[in-house]
Amino acid sequence: IQLAKNITNSSENSWSSYDIDNIRIVVGLDNLLWICLWSCLFTTNNLSYMDHFYFKTCTALEYDDEYNKVITWDFPAKRNKNNNKPVELFKLHLSDIPDELKPKLPVGYEKAITDYLREIGQAIKDDLSRHWDSLNFYKDVLLVLTCTADYLENASLIMRECVYNAGLIVNICSSKLQFGTEGENIHY
């Protein structure tokens, strides 16, 4: 996290340092407590088009018996018929609430967040590749994630590490990942 903090604070990763011409698609991910909304905006010839207004997914994961591998996610994880309860509400661990109010999880919250981001990230990649054949996700896509005001100070650093571990950025310091509050992200 310290490495990400040092680089995130550097001027090299400011909005002005973007190679904005290489960003073809902006994916906004509003990762709420129970559901996650994502939308996609793409640009061509200096015109912007909203392709998908949003997709709504449930922030729940179902793991195998050892909690090593995700069996299913989204709404199917809530309807599971197995003995394992779905892992959910993991984002509460990033909020500034007392620890006794945070849910007990059978896996670490960072693993749950990473696994969830890996699953939704694959769904996003699959959807984008159906629409754009020549898309290079790591080069052409800007990810914008929402952080709420009650997040811990280092929550965006933890999220950055989770996004990296989920394989959605190629380096932990990537400028292709940005964070903003709900109000800031409305402008995207």
Tab-separated table of C-alpha atoms in Angstrom:
chain	number	residue	atom	x	y	z
A	1	ILE	CA	0.000	0.000	0.000
A	2	GLN	CA	2.869	2.398	0.739
A	3	LEU	CA	4.200	2.039	-2.828
A	4	ALA	CA	0.765	2.820	-4.233
A	5	LYS	CA	0.408	5.774	-1.847
A	6	ASN	CA	3.730	7.286	-2.970
A	7	ILE	CA	2.958	6.953	-6.648
A	8	THR	CA	-0.701	7.916	-6.353
A	9	ASN	CA	0.363	11.184	-4.737
A	10	SER	CA	2.881	11.973	-7.472
A	11	SER	CA	2.072	14.521	-10.163
A	12	GLU	CA	2.798	11.877	-12.788
A	13	ASN	CA	-0.650	10.355	-12.242
A	14	SER	CA	-2.746	13.500	-12.426
A	15	TRP	CA	-5.554	13.891	-14.971
A	16	SER	CA	-3.397	16.255	-17.005
A	17	SER	CA	-0.782	13.541	-17.525
A	18	TYR	CA	-3.217	11.250	-19.357
A	19	ASP	CA	-2.692	10.242	-22.909
A	20	ILE	CA	-6.373	11.039	-23.337
A	21	ASP	CA	-6.337	10.105	-27.019
A	22	ASN	CA	-5.785	6.463	-26.055
A	23	ILE	CA	-8.848	6.295	-23.825
A	24	ARG	CA	-11.691	4.943	-25.934
A	25	ILE	CA	-13.991	3.787	-23.166
A	26	VAL	CA	-14.700	4.993	-19.643
A	27	VAL	CA	-16.170	2.371	-17.335
A	28	GLY	CA	-17.731	3.742	-14.184
A	29	LEU	CA	-18.123	1.303	-11.330
A	30	ASP	CA	-20.335	2.466	-8.481
A	31	ASN	CA	-19.612	-0.252	-5.982
A	32	LEU	CA	-22.378	0.052	-3.432
A	33	LEU	CA	-22.865	-2.094	-0.362
A	34	TRP	CA	-25.475	-4.553	-1.683
A	35	ILE	CA	-25.344	-3.934	-5.404
A	36	CYS	CA	-22.831	-2.695	-7.925
A	37	LEU	CA	-23.759	-0.519	-10.870
A	38	TRP	CA	-21.542	-0.041	-13.876
A	39	SER	CA	-21.872	2.008	-16.978
A	40	CYS	CA	-19.837	2.505	-20.105
A	41	LEU	CA	-19.097	5.611	-22.140
A	42	PHE	CA	-17.120	5.373	-25.358
A	43	THR	CA	-15.659	8.037	-27.570
A	44	THR	CA	-15.057	8.218	-31.285
A	45	ASN	CA	-14.192	11.208	-33.468
A	46	ASN	CA	-14.316	13.455	-30.376
A	47	LEU	CA	-17.958	12.488	-29.751
A	48	SER	CA	-19.075	10.608	-26.648
A	49	TYR	CA	-21.798	7.992	-26.578
A	50	MET	CA	-23.383	6.298	-23.606
A	51	ASP	CA	-23.504	2.698	-24.692
A	52	HIS	CA	-24.710	1.066	-21.515
A	53	PHE	CA	-26.458	3.150	-18.930
A	54	TYR	CA	-25.860	0.629	-16.199
A	55	PHE	CA	-25.763	-2.973	-15.273
A	56	LYS	CA	-26.806	-3.942	-11.788
A	57	THR	CA	-25.108	-6.814	-10.004
A	58	CYS	CA	-25.401	-8.090	-6.460
A	59	THR	CA	-22.262	-7.808	-4.330
A	60	ALA	CA	-22.321	-11.410	-3.127
A	61	LEU	CA	-19.916	-14.301	-3.599
A	62	GLU	CA	-20.326	-18.030	-3.070
A	63	TYR	CA	-17.104	-19.909	-2.375
A	64	ASP	CA	-16.175	-23.572	-2.341
A	65	ASP	CA	-16.019	-25.341	1.044
A	66	GLU	CA	-12.442	-24.169	1.689
A	67	TYR	CA	-13.214	-20.574	0.634
A	68	ASN	CA	-10.425	-20.679	-1.937
A	69	LYS	CA	-12.389	-20.416	-5.165
A	70	VAL	CA	-15.480	-18.470	-6.152
A	71	ILE	CA	-18.192	-20.858	-7.332
A	72	THR	CA	-20.691	-18.180	-8.303
A	73	TRP	CA	-21.314	-14.508	-7.743
A	74	ASP	CA	-23.982	-11.855	-8.251
A	75	PHE	CA	-27.638	-12.808	-7.685
A	76	PRO	CA	-27.017	-16.589	-8.105
A	77	ALA	CA	-24.747	-16.456	-5.033
A	78	LYS	CA	-27.672	-15.128	-2.985
A	79	ARG	CA	-29.876	-18.007	-4.143
A	80	ASN	CA	-27.310	-20.721	-3.477
A	81	LYS	CA	-28.557	-24.083	-2.299
A	82	ASN	CA	-25.246	-25.179	-0.770
A	83	ASN	CA	-24.290	-25.086	2.884
A	84	ASN	CA	-22.053	-22.042	2.489
A	85	LYS	CA	-23.683	-18.710	3.145
A	86	PRO	CA	-22.853	-16.056	0.565
A	87	VAL	CA	-20.038	-13.683	1.444
A	88	GLU	CA	-21.403	-10.162	1.285
A	89	LEU	CA	-21.216	-6.724	2.894
A	90	PHE	CA	-17.418	-6.972	2.602
A	91	LYS	CA	-17.124	-3.313	1.631
A	92	LEU	CA	-18.158	-2.321	5.152
A	93	HIS	CA	-14.582	-3.159	6.148
A	94	LEU	CA	-13.427	-0.108	4.180
A	95	SER	CA	-15.786	2.228	6.000
A	96	ASP	CA	-15.078	4.252	9.079
A	97	ILE	CA	-17.492	2.385	11.339
A	98	PRO	CA	-16.607	0.526	14.547
A	99	ASP	CA	-15.158	-2.939	13.970
A	100	GLU	CA	-17.934	-4.604	15.978
A	101	LEU	CA	-20.445	-3.392	13.366
A	102	LYS	CA	-18.490	-4.897	10.483
A	103	PRO	CA	-19.610	-8.374	9.380
A	104	LYS	CA	-17.590	-11.451	10.244
A	105	LEU	CA	-16.299	-12.928	7.007
A	106	PRO	CA	-14.972	-16.451	6.374
A	107	VAL	CA	-12.300	-14.862	4.130
A	108	GLY	CA	-10.383	-11.622	4.476
A	109	TYR	CA	-12.265	-8.596	3.188
A	110	GLU	CA	-9.434	-7.768	0.766
A	111	LYS	CA	-9.713	-11.257	-0.762
A	112	ALA	CA	-13.501	-10.884	-1.054
A	113	ILE	CA	-13.170	-7.457	-2.704
A	114	THR	CA	-10.480	-8.766	-5.074
A	115	ASP	CA	-12.547	-11.827	-5.972
A	116	TYR	CA	-15.638	-9.703	-6.581
A	117	LEU	CA	-13.690	-7.271	-8.759
A	118	ARG	CA	-12.224	-10.208	-10.707
A	119	GLU	CA	-15.728	-11.566	-11.397
A	120	ILE	CA	-17.343	-8.267	-12.376
A	121	GLY	CA	-14.185	-7.315	-14.274
A	122	GLN	CA	-14.442	-10.448	-16.397
A	123	ALA	CA	-18.109	-9.673	-17.098
A	124	ILE	CA	-17.164	-6.127	-18.141
A	125	LYS	CA	-14.312	-7.361	-20.350
A	126	ASP	CA	-16.594	-9.944	-21.978
A	127	ASP	CA	-19.286	-7.359	-22.642
A	128	LEU	CA	-16.859	-4.804	-24.070
A	129	SER	CA	-15.179	-7.383	-26.312
A	130	ARG	CA	-18.592	-8.280	-27.790
A	131	HIS	CA	-18.988	-4.661	-28.905
A	132	TRP	CA	-15.405	-3.707	-29.819
A	133	ASP	CA	-13.264	-6.318	-31.561
A	134	SER	CA	-9.955	-4.477	-31.429
A	135	LEU	CA	-10.252	-3.308	-27.825
A	136	ASN	CA	-7.150	-3.500	-25.661
A	137	PHE	CA	-8.719	-3.320	-22.208
A	138	TYR	CA	-5.522	-2.235	-20.442
A	139	LYS	CA	-4.708	0.471	-22.992
A	140	ASP	CA	-8.100	1.773	-24.125
A	141	VAL	CA	-10.224	1.674	-20.959
A	142	LEU	CA	-10.283	4.095	-18.051
A	143	LEU	CA	-11.819	2.651	-14.876
A	144	VAL	CA	-13.477	5.117	-12.507
A	145	LEU	CA	-14.505	3.727	-9.121
A	146	THR	CA	-16.644	5.497	-6.569
A	147	CYS	CA	-15.640	5.916	-2.948
A	148	THR	CA	-18.134	7.158	-0.397
A	149	ALA	CA	-17.396	9.856	2.138
A	150	ASP	CA	-17.349	7.398	5.040
A	151	TYR	CA	-14.449	5.376	3.618
A	152	LEU	CA	-11.266	5.108	5.607
A	153	GLU	CA	-8.479	7.392	4.470
A	154	ASN	CA	-6.500	4.569	2.877
A	155	ALA	CA	-9.536	2.838	1.309
A	156	SER	CA	-8.643	3.950	-2.215
A	157	LEU	CA	-5.154	2.478	-1.746
A	158	ILE	CA	-6.634	-0.826	-0.598
A	159	MET	CA	-9.079	-0.740	-3.513
A	160	ARG	CA	-6.234	0.047	-5.940
A	161	GLU	CA	-4.370	-3.011	-4.695
A	162	CYS	CA	-7.528	-5.144	-5.011
A	163	VAL	CA	-8.171	-3.879	-8.564
A	164	TYR	CA	-4.565	-4.737	-9.459
A	165	ASN	CA	-4.787	-8.202	-7.858
A	166	ALA	CA	-8.063	-8.776	-9.729
A	167	GLY	CA	-6.216	-8.224	-13.020
A	168	LEU	CA	-8.041	-5.063	-14.078
A	169	ILE	CA	-4.897	-2.934	-14.332
A	170	VAL	CA	-1.429	-4.067	-15.385
A	171	ASN	CA	0.473	-2.098	-12.799
A	172	ILE	CA	-0.581	-0.987	-9.372
A	173	CYS	CA	0.227	2.641	-10.172
A	174	SER	CA	-1.755	2.729	-13.411
A	175	SER	CA	-3.334	6.043	-14.316
A	176	LYS	CA	-6.089	4.004	-16.033
A	177	LEU	CA	-7.711	3.664	-12.594
A	178	GLN	CA	-9.191	6.702	-10.886
A	179	PHE	CA	-11.310	7.188	-7.786
A	180	GLY	CA	-13.879	9.804	-6.984
A	181	THR	CA	-16.800	10.476	-4.712
A	182	GLU	CA	-20.347	10.041	-5.958
A	183	GLY	CA	-20.580	13.767	-6.684
A	184	GLU	CA	-17.306	13.880	-8.597
A	185	ASN	CA	-18.126	10.825	-10.688
A	186	ILE	CA	-21.360	12.347	-11.964
A	187	HIS	CA	-19.155	14.551	-14.163
A	188	TYR	CA	-17.689	11.543	-15.988
